[in-house]
Short mmCIF file of C-alpha atoms in Angstrom, two decimals:
data_model
loop_
_atom_site.label_atom_id
_atom_site.label_comp_id
_atom_site.label_asym_id
_atom_site.label_seq_id
_atom_site.Cartn_x
_atom_site.Cartn_y
_atom_site.Cartn_z
CA UNK N 1 21.12 -12.89 -9.44
CA UNK N 2 20.71 -9.66 -7.54
CA UNK N 3 21.97 -9.37 -4.16
CA UNK N 4 21.30 -7.63 -1.22
CA UNK N 5 25.14 -6.48 -0.14
CA UNK N 6 27.34 -3.06 -0.08
CA UNK N 7 24.20 -1.55 -1.58
CA UNK N 8 23.52 1.56 0.36
CA UNK N 9 21.15 0.89 2.37
CA UNK N 10 21.01 -0.73 5.49
CA UNK N 11 20.52 -4.80 5.78
CA UNK N 12 18.67 -6.85 8.05
CA UNK N 13 17.38 -4.19 9.71
CA UNK N 14 14.21 -5.49 10.31
CA UNK N 15 12.94 -8.99 11.74
CA UNK N 16 9.80 -10.94 10.41
CA UNK N 17 7.71 -9.63 13.03
CA UNK N 18 8.83 -5.84 11.87
CA UNK N 19 7.64 -6.77 8.88
CA UNK N 20 4.34 -8.32 9.04
CA UNK N 21 3.69 -4.71 10.82
CA UNK N 22 4.82 -2.77 7.99
CA UNK N 23 2.31 -4.63 5.63
CA UNK N 24 -0.45 -4.07 8.72
CA UNK N 25 0.42 -0.44 8.60
CA UNK N 26 0.59 0.15 5.50
CA UNK N 27 -3.27 -0.24 5.22
CA UNK N 28 -3.74 1.19 7.02
CA UNK N 29 -6.75 0.07 8.42
CA UNK N 30 -8.45 2.94 10.07
CA UNK N 31 -7.31 5.69 7.96
CA UNK N 32 -8.64 3.53 4.83
CA UNK N 33 -12.21 3.38 6.89
CA UNK N 34 -12.53 6.65 7.82
CA UNK N 35 -11.37 8.17 4.00
CA UNK N 36 -12.93 5.59 1.98
CA UNK N 37 -15.67 4.21 3.52
CA UNK N 38 -18.24 6.84 2.32
CA UNK N 39 -16.99 7.17 -0.60
CA UNK N 40 -17.37 2.94 -1.19
CA UNK N 41 -21.01 3.05 -0.09
CA UNK N 42 -21.38 6.45 -2.57
CA UNK N 43 -20.04 3.66 -5.16
CA UNK N 44 -21.41 1.05 -4.87
CA UNK N 45 -23.97 0.94 -1.21
CA UNK N 46 -24.58 -1.61 1.02
CA UNK N 47 -22.82 -4.07 -1.64
CA UNK N 48 -19.22 -2.66 0.33
CA UNK N 49 -18.56 -5.70 2.28
CA UNK N 50 -19.48 -8.13 -1.39
CA UNK N 51 -17.00 -4.89 -2.76
CA UNK N 52 -13.71 -5.80 -0.25
CA UNK N 53 -14.15 -9.74 -0.87
CA UNK N 54 -14.50 -9.91 -4.17
CA UNK N 55 -11.20 -7.70 -4.68
CA UNK N 56 -9.70 -9.39 -1.78
CA UNK N 57 -9.31 -12.27 -3.64
CA UNK N 58 -7.44 -11.87 -7.43
CA UNK N 59 -5.78 -9.17 -4.55
CA UNK N 60 -4.03 -12.30 -3.03
CA UNK N 61 -3.29 -13.97 -6.08
CA UNK N 62 -0.65 -10.31 -6.89
CA UNK N 63 0.58 -11.02 -3.20
CA UNK N 64 1.21 -14.55 -4.00
CA UNK N 65 2.97 -12.87 -7.82
CA UNK N 66 5.26 -9.81 -5.58
CA UNK N 67 5.85 -12.86 -2.17
CA UNK N 68 7.52 -15.45 -5.96
CA UNK N 69 8.77 -12.57 -7.63
CA UNK N 70 10.40 -11.19 -4.75
CA UNK N 71 12.46 -15.15 -3.61
CA UNK N 72 13.76 -14.68 -7.16
CA UNK N 73 15.18 -10.13 -7.09
CA UNK N 74 15.25 -8.41 -3.96
CA UNK N 75 15.49 -5.59 -5.10
CA UNK N 76 14.58 -2.08 -3.67
CA UNK N 77 12.74 -0.84 -6.62
CA UNK N 78 10.54 -4.02 -6.60
CA UNK N 79 7.53 -4.02 -8.76
CA UNK N 80 10.00 -1.63 -11.03
CA UNK N 81 12.66 -4.43 -11.61
CA UNK N 82 10.03 -7.12 -12.27
CA UNK N 83 8.86 -5.49 -14.76
CA UNK N 84 12.02 -4.71 -16.73
CA UNK N 85 13.04 -7.62 -16.21
CA UNK N 86 10.73 -10.00 -17.66
CA UNK N 87 7.42 -7.94 -19.96
CA UNK N 88 9.76 -4.70 -20.81
CA UNK N 89 11.74 -2.12 -19.25
CA UNK N 90 9.39 0.56 -20.72
CA UNK N 91 6.58 -1.10 -18.44
CA UNK N 92 9.44 -2.18 -15.83
CA UNK N 93 9.57 2.06 -15.54
CA UNK N 94 6.35 3.38 -15.94
CA UNK N 95 5.55 0.25 -13.69
CA UNK N 96 7.43 1.75 -10.56
CA UNK N 97 6.45 5.28 -11.81
CA UNK N 98 2.77 4.48 -11.09
CA UNK N 99 3.37 4.20 -7.02
CA UNK N 100 5.65 6.92 -6.86
CA UNK N 101 2.62 9.53 -8.45
CA UNK N 102 0.13 7.17 -6.10
CA UNK N 103 2.02 7.76 -2.73
CA UNK N 104 2.59 11.76 -3.48
CA UNK N 105 -1.02 12.05 -4.65
CA UNK N 106 -1.40 10.01 -0.50
CA UNK N 107 0.12 12.46 0.78
CA UNK N 108 -2.18 14.53 0.11
CA UNK N 109 -4.77 12.30 0.89
CA UNK N 110 -3.48 11.05 3.96
CA UNK N 111 -1.89 14.05 5.57
CA UNK N 112 -5.88 16.09 5.30
CA UNK N 113 -7.48 13.68 7.40
CA UNK N 114 -5.15 13.96 9.66
CA UNK N 115 -5.34 17.62 10.38
CA UNK N 116 -8.38 17.72 10.61
CA UNK N 117 -9.57 14.69 12.68
CA UNK N 118 -6.52 16.85 15.29
CA UNK N 119 -8.33 20.08 14.64
CA UNK N 120 -11.72 18.15 15.75
CA UNK N 121 -9.50 16.37 18.36
CA UNK N 122 -9.19 20.53 19.39
CA UNK N 123 -12.76 21.82 17.92
CA UNK N 124 -14.81 20.09 15.79
CA UNK N 125 -15.25 24.42 14.28
CA UNK N 126 -11.62 24.28 13.67
CA UNK N 127 -12.40 21.18 11.13
CA UNK N 128 -13.80 22.51 8.59
CA UNK N 129 -10.78 24.79 7.50
CA UNK N 130 -8.97 23.53 5.03
CA UNK N 131 -6.41 25.82 4.78
CA UNK N 132 -5.91 24.43 8.87
CA UNK N 133 -5.88 21.40 8.24
CA UNK N 134 -3.69 20.78 5.29
CA UNK N 135 -1.90 23.19 7.24
CA UNK N 136 -1.81 21.02 9.72
CA UNK N 137 -2.05 17.89 8.12
CA UNK N 138 1.98 19.18 6.34
CA UNK N 139 3.34 19.43 9.86
CA UNK N 140 2.30 15.33 10.38
CA UNK N 141 4.02 14.71 7.27
CA UNK N 142 7.73 16.28 8.02
CA UNK N 143 7.26 14.93 11.21
CA UNK N 144 7.06 11.12 9.71
CA UNK N 145 9.52 12.67 6.80
CA UNK N 146 11.77 13.34 9.42
CA UNK N 147 11.55 9.77 11.41
CA UNK N 148 12.05 8.47 6.94
CA UNK N 149 14.77 10.22 7.43
CA UNK N 150 16.34 8.75 10.44
CA UNK N 151 16.54 4.90 9.20
CA UNK N 152 15.04 2.16 8.85
CA UNK N 153 15.53 0.77 13.29
CA UNK N 154 13.83 4.09 13.94
CA UNK N 155 10.71 3.86 11.98
CA UNK N 156 9.91 0.44 12.31
CA UNK N 157 9.73 1.68 16.47
CA UNK N 158 7.42 3.79 16.23
CA UNK N 159 5.61 2.26 13.88
CA UNK N 160 4.73 -0.65 16.21
CA UNK N 161 4.27 1.92 18.90
CA UNK N 162 1.60 4.06 16.85
CA UNK N 163 0.10 0.49 15.47
CA UNK N 164 -0.34 -1.50 18.28
CA UNK N 165 -2.44 1.42 20.19
CA UNK N 166 -4.41 1.83 17.20
CA UNK N 167 -5.20 -2.47 16.93
CA UNK N 168 -6.39 -2.42 20.39
CA UNK N 169 -9.30 0.37 20.04
CA UNK N 170 -9.94 -0.82 16.55
CA UNK N 171 -10.39 -4.90 18.14
CA UNK N 172 -12.43 -3.28 21.12
CA UNK N 173 -14.54 -1.56 18.94
CA UNK N 174 -14.75 -4.26 16.90
CA UNK N 175 -16.07 -6.58 20.39
CA UNK N 176 -18.52 -3.55 21.45
CA UNK N 177 -20.17 -3.04 17.78
CA UNK N 178 -21.28 -6.50 18.30
CA UNK N 179 -22.89 -6.86 21.59
CA UNK N 180 -24.20 -3.53 19.89
CA UNK N 181 -28.02 -3.93 20.28
CA UNK N 182 -29.41 -0.84 18.70
CA UNK N 183 -28.96 -1.09 14.55
CA UNK N 184 -30.14 0.78 11.74
CA UNK N 185 -30.39 -1.48 9.45
CA UNK N 186 -30.31 -6.21 9.73
CA UNK N 187 -28.12 -7.23 8.80
CA UNK N 188 -28.78 -9.26 5.27
CA UNK N 189 -25.86 -12.00 3.34
CA UNK N 190 -26.78 -10.47 0.21
CA UNK N 191 -24.51 -7.27 1.17
CA UNK N 192 -21.19 -10.49 0.38
CA UNK N 193 -23.70 -11.10 -2.66
CA UNK N 194 -23.43 -9.43 -6.47
CA UNK N 195 -26.84 -8.70 -6.25
CA UNK N 196 -26.24 -4.83 -5.12
CA UNK N 197 -24.10 -4.04 -7.94
CA UNK N 198 -25.61 -1.98 -10.76
CA UNK N 199 -24.02 -3.66 -13.55
CA UNK N 200 -20.02 -3.81 -14.69
CA UNK N 201 -19.17 -0.09 -14.37
CA UNK N 202 -20.67 0.09 -10.61
CA UNK N 203 -18.87 -3.42 -9.85
CA UNK N 204 -15.50 -1.76 -10.74
CA UNK N 205 -15.43 1.17 -9.35
CA UNK N 206 -16.14 -0.54 -6.04
CA UNK N 207 -13.51 -2.64 -7.42
CA UNK N 208 -10.85 0.61 -7.76
CA UNK N 209 -12.03 1.57 -4.29
CA UNK N 210 -12.03 -1.41 -2.23
CA UNK N 211 -8.72 -2.08 -4.49
CA UNK N 212 -7.30 1.40 -1.99
CA UNK N 213 -8.91 -0.43 1.28
CA UNK N 214 -5.67 -2.91 0.74
CA UNK N 215 -2.52 -1.04 -0.62
CA UNK N 216 0.28 -0.46 0.98
CA UNK N 217 0.54 -4.34 1.52
CA UNK N 218 3.99 -4.39 -0.59
CA UNK N 219 5.55 -1.94 1.44
CA UNK N 220 7.32 -5.23 2.53
CA UNK N 221 8.57 -5.35 -0.88
CA UNK N 222 10.48 -2.36 -1.14
CA UNK N 223 11.92 -3.46 1.71
CA UNK N 224 13.55 -6.31 1.02
CA UNK N 225 16.90 -4.85 1.10
CA UNK N 226 17.02 -4.06 4.86
CA UNK N 227 14.71 -6.99 5.42
CA UNK N 228 16.55 -10.41 6.94
CA UNK N 229 15.21 -13.44 5.36
CA UNK N 230 13.97 -11.26 2.36
CA UNK N 231 13.45 -13.60 0.69
CA UNK N 232 10.75 -15.52 2.18
CA UNK N 233 9.60 -12.80 4.76
CA UNK N 234 8.56 -10.66 2.40
CA UNK N 235 5.86 -12.39 1.35
CA UNK N 236 5.23 -14.25 4.52
CA UNK N 237 4.35 -10.69 5.73
CA UNK N 238 2.67 -9.40 3.74
CA UNK N 239 0.14 -12.61 3.09
CA UNK N 240 -0.37 -12.09 6.37
CA UNK N 241 -1.11 -8.63 6.84
CA UNK N 242 -3.28 -8.82 3.47
CA UNK N 243 -5.30 -11.95 5.63
CA UNK N 244 -5.57 -9.17 8.69
CA UNK N 245 -7.04 -6.62 7.94
CA UNK N 246 -9.60 -7.80 5.37
CA UNK N 247 -11.59 -9.08 7.95
CA UNK N 248 -10.85 -5.71 10.14
CA UNK N 249 -11.95 -3.88 6.55
CA UNK N 250 -14.98 -6.23 6.28
CA UNK N 251 -15.80 -6.36 10.09
CA UNK N 252 -16.13 -2.72 10.56
CA UNK N 253 -17.32 -2.00 6.98
CA UNK N 254 -20.51 -4.66 8.62
CA UNK N 255 -21.21 -1.84 11.40
CA UNK N 256 -21.11 0.80 9.55
CA UNK N 257 -24.07 -0.99 7.92
CA UNK N 258 -25.83 -2.09 10.43
CA UNK N 259 -26.01 0.38 13.21
CA UNK N 260 -25.02 4.13 10.67
CA UNK N 261 -28.45 5.24 7.89
CA UNK N 262 -27.93 5.58 4.96
CA UNK N 263 -28.57 8.96 5.15
CA UNK N 264 -26.16 9.18 8.10
CA UNK N 265 -22.93 7.24 5.99
CA UNK N 266 -22.86 10.22 2.87
CA UNK N 267 -23.39 13.22 5.90
CA UNK N 268 -20.12 11.77 8.00
CA UNK N 269 -18.22 11.31 5.14
CA UNK N 270 -14.87 11.18 6.22
CA UNK N 271 -15.70 11.62 9.77
CA UNK N 272 -18.31 8.20 9.53
CA UNK N 273 -15.66 6.18 12.33
CA UNK N 274 -16.44 9.22 14.39
CA UNK N 275 -20.14 8.85 14.25
CA UNK N 276 -20.18 5.38 14.32
CA UNK N 277 -17.83 5.16 18.13
CA UNK N 278 -20.72 7.29 18.95
CA UNK N 279 -22.90 5.34 18.19
CA UNK N 280 -21.31 2.26 19.76
CA UNK N 281 -19.83 4.85 22.86
CA UNK N 282 -21.65 7.84 23.08
CA UNK N 283 -19.70 10.56 24.10
CA UNK N 284 -16.53 8.48 24.72
CA UNK N 285 -16.82 5.60 21.15
CA UNK N 286 -16.48 8.72 19.10
CA UNK N 287 -13.11 10.23 20.39
CA UNK N 288 -11.07 7.05 20.57
CA UNK N 289 -12.05 6.28 16.78
CA UNK N 290 -10.64 9.62 16.23
CA UNK N 291 -8.05 8.84 17.66
CA UNK N 292 -6.94 5.42 16.53
CA UNK N 293 -7.66 7.02 12.10
CA UNK N 294 -5.12 9.09 13.47
CA UNK N 295 -3.08 7.20 15.75
CA UNK N 296 -3.39 4.81 11.13
CA UNK N 297 -3.02 7.59 9.03
CA UNK N 298 0.32 8.88 10.40
CA UNK N 299 1.32 5.69 10.70
CA UNK N 300 0.48 4.76 6.79
CA UNK N 301 2.06 8.44 6.00
CA UNK N 302 5.44 7.20 7.58
CA UNK N 303 5.00 3.20 4.93
CA UNK N 304 4.59 5.29 1.80
CA UNK N 305 6.95 7.63 2.84
CA UNK N 306 9.21 4.75 2.90
CA UNK N 307 7.96 3.00 0.08
CA UNK N 308 7.84 5.86 -2.71
CA UNK N 309 11.52 6.64 -1.76
CA UNK N 310 12.86 3.10 -1.30
CA UNK N 311 11.56 3.23 -5.36
CA UNK N 312 13.14 6.20 -5.88
CA UNK N 313 16.17 4.84 -4.44
CA UNK N 314 16.37 2.26 -6.94
CA UNK N 315 15.81 4.67 -9.70
CA UNK N 316 18.15 7.09 -9.10
CA UNK N 317 20.76 3.90 -8.64
CA UNK N 318 19.51 2.18 -12.07
CA UNK N 319 20.18 6.51 -13.48
CA UNK N 320 16.54 5.78 -14.48
CA UNK N 321 15.90 8.82 -13.03
CA UNK N 322 18.69 11.67 -11.18
CA UNK N 323 21.80 9.67 -10.14
CA UNK N 324 21.43 11.81 -6.94
CA UNK N 325 17.99 9.87 -5.57
CA UNK N 326 20.31 6.69 -5.45
CA UNK N 327 22.46 8.07 -3.56
CA UNK N 328 22.51 6.93 0.99
CA UNK N 329 22.88 9.09 3.57
CA UNK N 330 26.10 7.83 5.50
CA UNK N 331 25.14 8.11 9.20
CA UNK N 332 21.14 6.80 9.18
CA UNK N 333 22.17 4.04 5.51
CA UNK N 334 18.48 6.38 4.18
CA UNK N 335 17.42 7.53 0.65
CA UNK N 336 17.78 11.31 1.46
CA UNK N 337 18.05 12.75 -1.73
CA UNK N 338 14.46 10.60 -2.93
CA UNK N 339 12.76 11.77 1.19
CA UNK N 340 14.19 15.03 -0.03
CA UNK N 341 12.56 14.70 -3.00
CA UNK N 342 9.10 13.55 -1.99
CA UNK N 343 9.15 16.56 0.98
CA UNK N 344 9.60 19.34 -2.05
CA UNK N 345 6.76 18.01 -4.33
CA UNK N 346 4.39 16.99 -1.67
CA UNK N 347 4.54 20.62 -0.23
CA UNK N 348 4.07 21.48 -3.89
CA UNK N 349 0.45 20.17 -3.55
CA UNK N 350 -0.25 20.97 0.30
CA UNK N 351 -0.76 24.42 -1.21
CA UNK N 352 -2.84 23.21 -3.41
CA UNK N 353 -4.77 21.63 -1.98
CA UNK N 354 -5.30 24.43 0.66
CA UNK N 355 -7.07 26.66 -1.53
CA UNK N 356 -8.69 23.62 -3.67
CA UNK N 357 -12.07 22.32 -2.16
CA UNK N 358 -13.71 20.62 0.73
CA UNK N 359 -11.56 17.57 2.17
CA UNK N 360 -14.03 15.03 1.77
CA UNK N 361 -14.04 15.81 -2.76
CA UNK N 362 -10.45 16.32 -2.23
CA UNK N 363 -10.20 12.60 -1.33
CA UNK N 364 -12.88 10.85 -3.30
CA UNK N 365 -11.09 12.02 -5.96
CA UNK N 366 -7.82 11.21 -4.82
CA UNK N 367 -8.86 7.89 -3.95
CA UNK N 368 -9.88 6.68 -7.85
CA UNK N 369 -6.51 8.64 -9.25
CA UNK N 370 -5.32 6.08 -6.10
CA UNK N 371 -6.32 3.17 -7.14
CA UNK N 372 -5.74 3.96 -11.07
CA UNK N 373 -2.61 3.58 -10.92
CA UNK N 374 -2.71 1.20 -7.93
CA UNK N 375 -5.00 -1.23 -10.62
CA UNK N 376 -2.41 -0.37 -13.13
CA UNK N 377 1.11 -1.83 -11.21
CA UNK N 378 -0.29 -4.11 -9.27
CA UNK N 379 -2.03 -5.28 -13.21
CA UNK N 380 1.84 -5.43 -14.18
CA UNK N 381 3.14 -7.71 -11.31
CA UNK N 382 0.44 -10.28 -11.53
CA UNK N 383 1.55 -10.69 -15.37
CA UNK N 384 5.61 -10.40 -14.58
CA UNK N 385 5.42 -13.07 -12.34
CA UNK N 386 4.29 -15.65 -15.04
CA UNK N 387 6.60 -15.58 -17.31
CA UNK N 388 9.79 -15.37 -14.85
CA UNK N 389 8.29 -19.22 -13.63
CA UNK N 390 6.69 -19.61 -17.18
CA UNK N 391 8.99 -22.47 -17.15
CA UNK N 392 7.81 -24.37 -13.76
CA UNK N 393 4.38 -23.71 -13.69
CA UNK N 394 3.53 -27.77 -14.89
CA UNK N 395 5.50 -29.04 -12.79
CA UNK N 396 2.84 -29.26 -10.10
CA UNK N 397 -0.78 -28.03 -9.50
CA UNK N 398 0.27 -25.96 -7.25
CA UNK N 399 2.82 -24.35 -8.98
CA UNK N 400 0.56 -23.99 -11.83
CA UNK N 401 -3.00 -22.56 -9.20
CA UNK N 402 -0.15 -20.58 -6.97
CA UNK N 403 2.36 -18.94 -9.55
CA UNK N 404 -0.12 -19.19 -12.65
CA UNK N 405 -4.27 -19.15 -12.26
CA UNK N 406 -3.94 -17.38 -9.18
CA UNK N 407 -1.71 -14.07 -10.09
CA UNK N 408 -2.89 -14.09 -13.51
CA UNK N 409 -7.20 -13.68 -11.88
CA UNK N 410 -5.48 -10.92 -9.84
CA UNK N 411 -3.73 -9.23 -12.93
CA UNK N 412 -6.56 -9.65 -15.03
CA UNK N 413 -9.13 -7.96 -12.60
CA UNK N 414 -6.87 -4.84 -11.40
CA UNK N 415 -5.79 -4.20 -15.12
CA UNK N 416 -10.90 -5.03 -16.28
CA UNK N 417 -10.94 -1.72 -13.61
CA UNK N 418 -8.14 0.90 -14.50
CA UNK N 419 -9.80 0.49 -17.95
CA UNK N 420 -13.95 -0.33 -16.73
CA UNK N 421 -13.09 2.26 -13.81
CA UNK N 422 -12.27 5.19 -16.09
CA UNK N 423 -15.74 5.96 -17.91
CA UNK N 424 -17.61 6.48 -13.72
CA UNK N 425 -14.81 8.82 -13.19
CA UNK N 426 -14.78 12.41 -12.43
CA UNK N 427 -12.42 14.58 -14.84
CA UNK N 428 -10.59 15.73 -11.78
CA UNK N 429 -9.75 11.89 -11.04
CA UNK N 430 -9.08 10.32 -14.06
CA UNK N 431 -6.90 13.58 -15.10
CA UNK N 432 -4.08 12.51 -11.96
CA UNK N 433 -4.92 9.15 -12.42
CA UNK N 434 -4.15 8.67 -16.07
CA UNK N 435 -1.81 12.29 -16.62
CA UNK N 436 0.50 11.52 -13.52
CA UNK N 437 1.09 8.57 -15.62
CA UNK N 438 1.56 9.63 -19.05
CA UNK N 439 3.89 12.08 -17.34
CA UNK N 440 6.31 9.05 -17.08
CA UNK N 441 6.82 8.67 -19.97
CA UNK N 442 9.47 12.36 -20.07
CA UNK N 443 11.71 11.24 -18.06
CA UNK N 444 11.34 7.53 -19.45
CA UNK N 445 12.16 8.63 -22.54
CA UNK N 446 14.52 11.32 -22.12
CA UNK N 447 16.73 8.17 -19.92
CA UNK N 448 16.75 6.10 -22.69
CA UNK N 449 18.13 7.69 -25.25
CA UNK N 450 21.11 8.44 -22.39
CA UNK N 451 21.26 4.69 -22.59
CA UNK N 452 21.17 3.48 -18.75
CA UNK N 453 21.23 -0.16 -17.78
CA UNK N 454 18.17 -0.57 -16.94
CA UNK N 455 16.92 -0.38 -20.69
CA UNK N 456 19.53 -4.19 -21.58
CA UNK N 457 18.25 -5.82 -17.79
CA UNK N 458 19.02 -9.13 -17.20
CA UNK N 459 16.36 -10.94 -18.01
CA UNK N 460 14.06 -12.94 -15.63
CA UNK N 461 14.07 -16.15 -14.86
CA UNK N 462 13.07 -18.28 -12.04
CA UNK N 463 14.90 -21.72 -12.75
CA UNK N 464 19.06 -19.87 -13.36
CA UNK N 465 18.42 -18.05 -10.19
CA UNK N 466 16.60 -20.51 -8.27
CA UNK N 467 19.58 -22.11 -8.90
CA UNK N 468 21.53 -19.73 -8.32
CA UNK N 469 20.75 -18.89 -4.90
CA UNK N 470 20.94 -22.74 -3.63
CA UNK N 471 24.75 -22.68 -4.47
CA UNK N 472 25.43 -18.84 -3.23
CA UNK N 473 23.54 -19.71 -0.08
CA UNK N 474 25.74 -20.25 2.90
CA UNK N 475 25.43 -22.72 5.47
CA UNK N 476 23.06 -22.23 8.65
CA UNK N 477 25.30 -22.31 11.69
CA UNK N 478 23.46 -23.07 15.23
CA UNK N 479 21.38 -21.22 17.62
CA UNK N 480 22.97 -19.49 20.01
CA UNK N 481 20.08 -18.56 21.87
CA UNK N 482 21.54 -14.69 21.68
CA UNK N 483 18.97 -12.31 19.84
CA UNK N 484 21.01 -10.39 17.28
CA UNK N 485 21.04 -7.20 17.90
CA UNK N 486 19.97 -5.65 14.55
CA UNK N 487 16.25 -6.02 14.53
CA UNK N 488 13.54 -4.12 16.24
CA UNK N 489 11.68 -7.06 16.87
CA UNK N 490 11.41 -10.66 15.86
CA UNK N 491 9.57 -14.24 16.47
#
């Protein structure tokens, strides 16, 4: 049974509320809506609400899988450790590698809109310059890099401010959209049905984009070594976070369908929330939603940096990548080498993006490529949970449904979407998605031949792990009425 002590990262920094905030911020509600609504509309038309709904059901199966796996193996690498110890170390490494590639690509996909939005608040003409947007976005990225370097406590305090303001703005606009009288299209319940999909390939494309919407909640598992009572907290926070952002995504996608025409959505691209804000509240609304998207973008850059650097830390600690990645800063208890490595790789990609095409085209390819990586490693995690808990699945109906059938549905859905969408994506998206994944074979083979202990794992078995946890659990002490100052916030 793995523990969270004496492993470099500072334990017990995050409380329950902090972790829920991280789960919501990881999915980046405002950013996901701004960056992806037009892409989703282009893929499935008015069926955006249906794509989000039918992806949310299997996604909850993956959330359940993560929660169950987190109870028996607390590890900053999350899926990288779980898949390696249940299915095969090669698949485990590629699972971790997929997250790393997705996160590094997102550094550009997230920072470019941050640059564009910042420029649009100053002067709309400046926002059309991709090189300038890349430069400003790189500035935001570097700022978040320094915050993450400063430690989990500083990170969560910054996150509470950014996400708190973002949520207030989004919830206010949902109420305003309900009260708004003008409309471009009448609401139709068929938007939640399968009727608007033109075959399995269209449905798969929509599912892959919807997976990008939800992606990020699993940062709670990567922070498990720094979370109080993480065997319970990480899974609970992920479940609450996904449920909350699902409602936000559906509300805004329906509002876009009702209040904006198809031509307006296509023309708006990544500025669709600004256009929606202008429609709801002319003059001020657009700028407020731009501010919400900017906050969301910066906030999710922070959570993605946490996720990828903790994954690299776990891989360096296991010596499946250079051991230096597993080093922790003595003062801040953060994996500073991993943070520096991600920063360097992202800045190289910023340089490439500055010379590329429009921001909208870069976002479209990046979202699809990241979707492939997400579907791959989420799918493997679902199977890993079933294998780890196979001895207890038939002890009750609850175990069978929540621990077997639902994670299996989630895994099958993700892997099906991965395969089915390959024929519909652009060459650039497939090259980034599959090429980035295949690139991981090189370090895999190098460090396997060097004899890393990761490739000779102790098998992860739920029965033995839970028995060990119960046998080693400390006695609970009575509450004193005082609050532990290690946590930034808590219930």
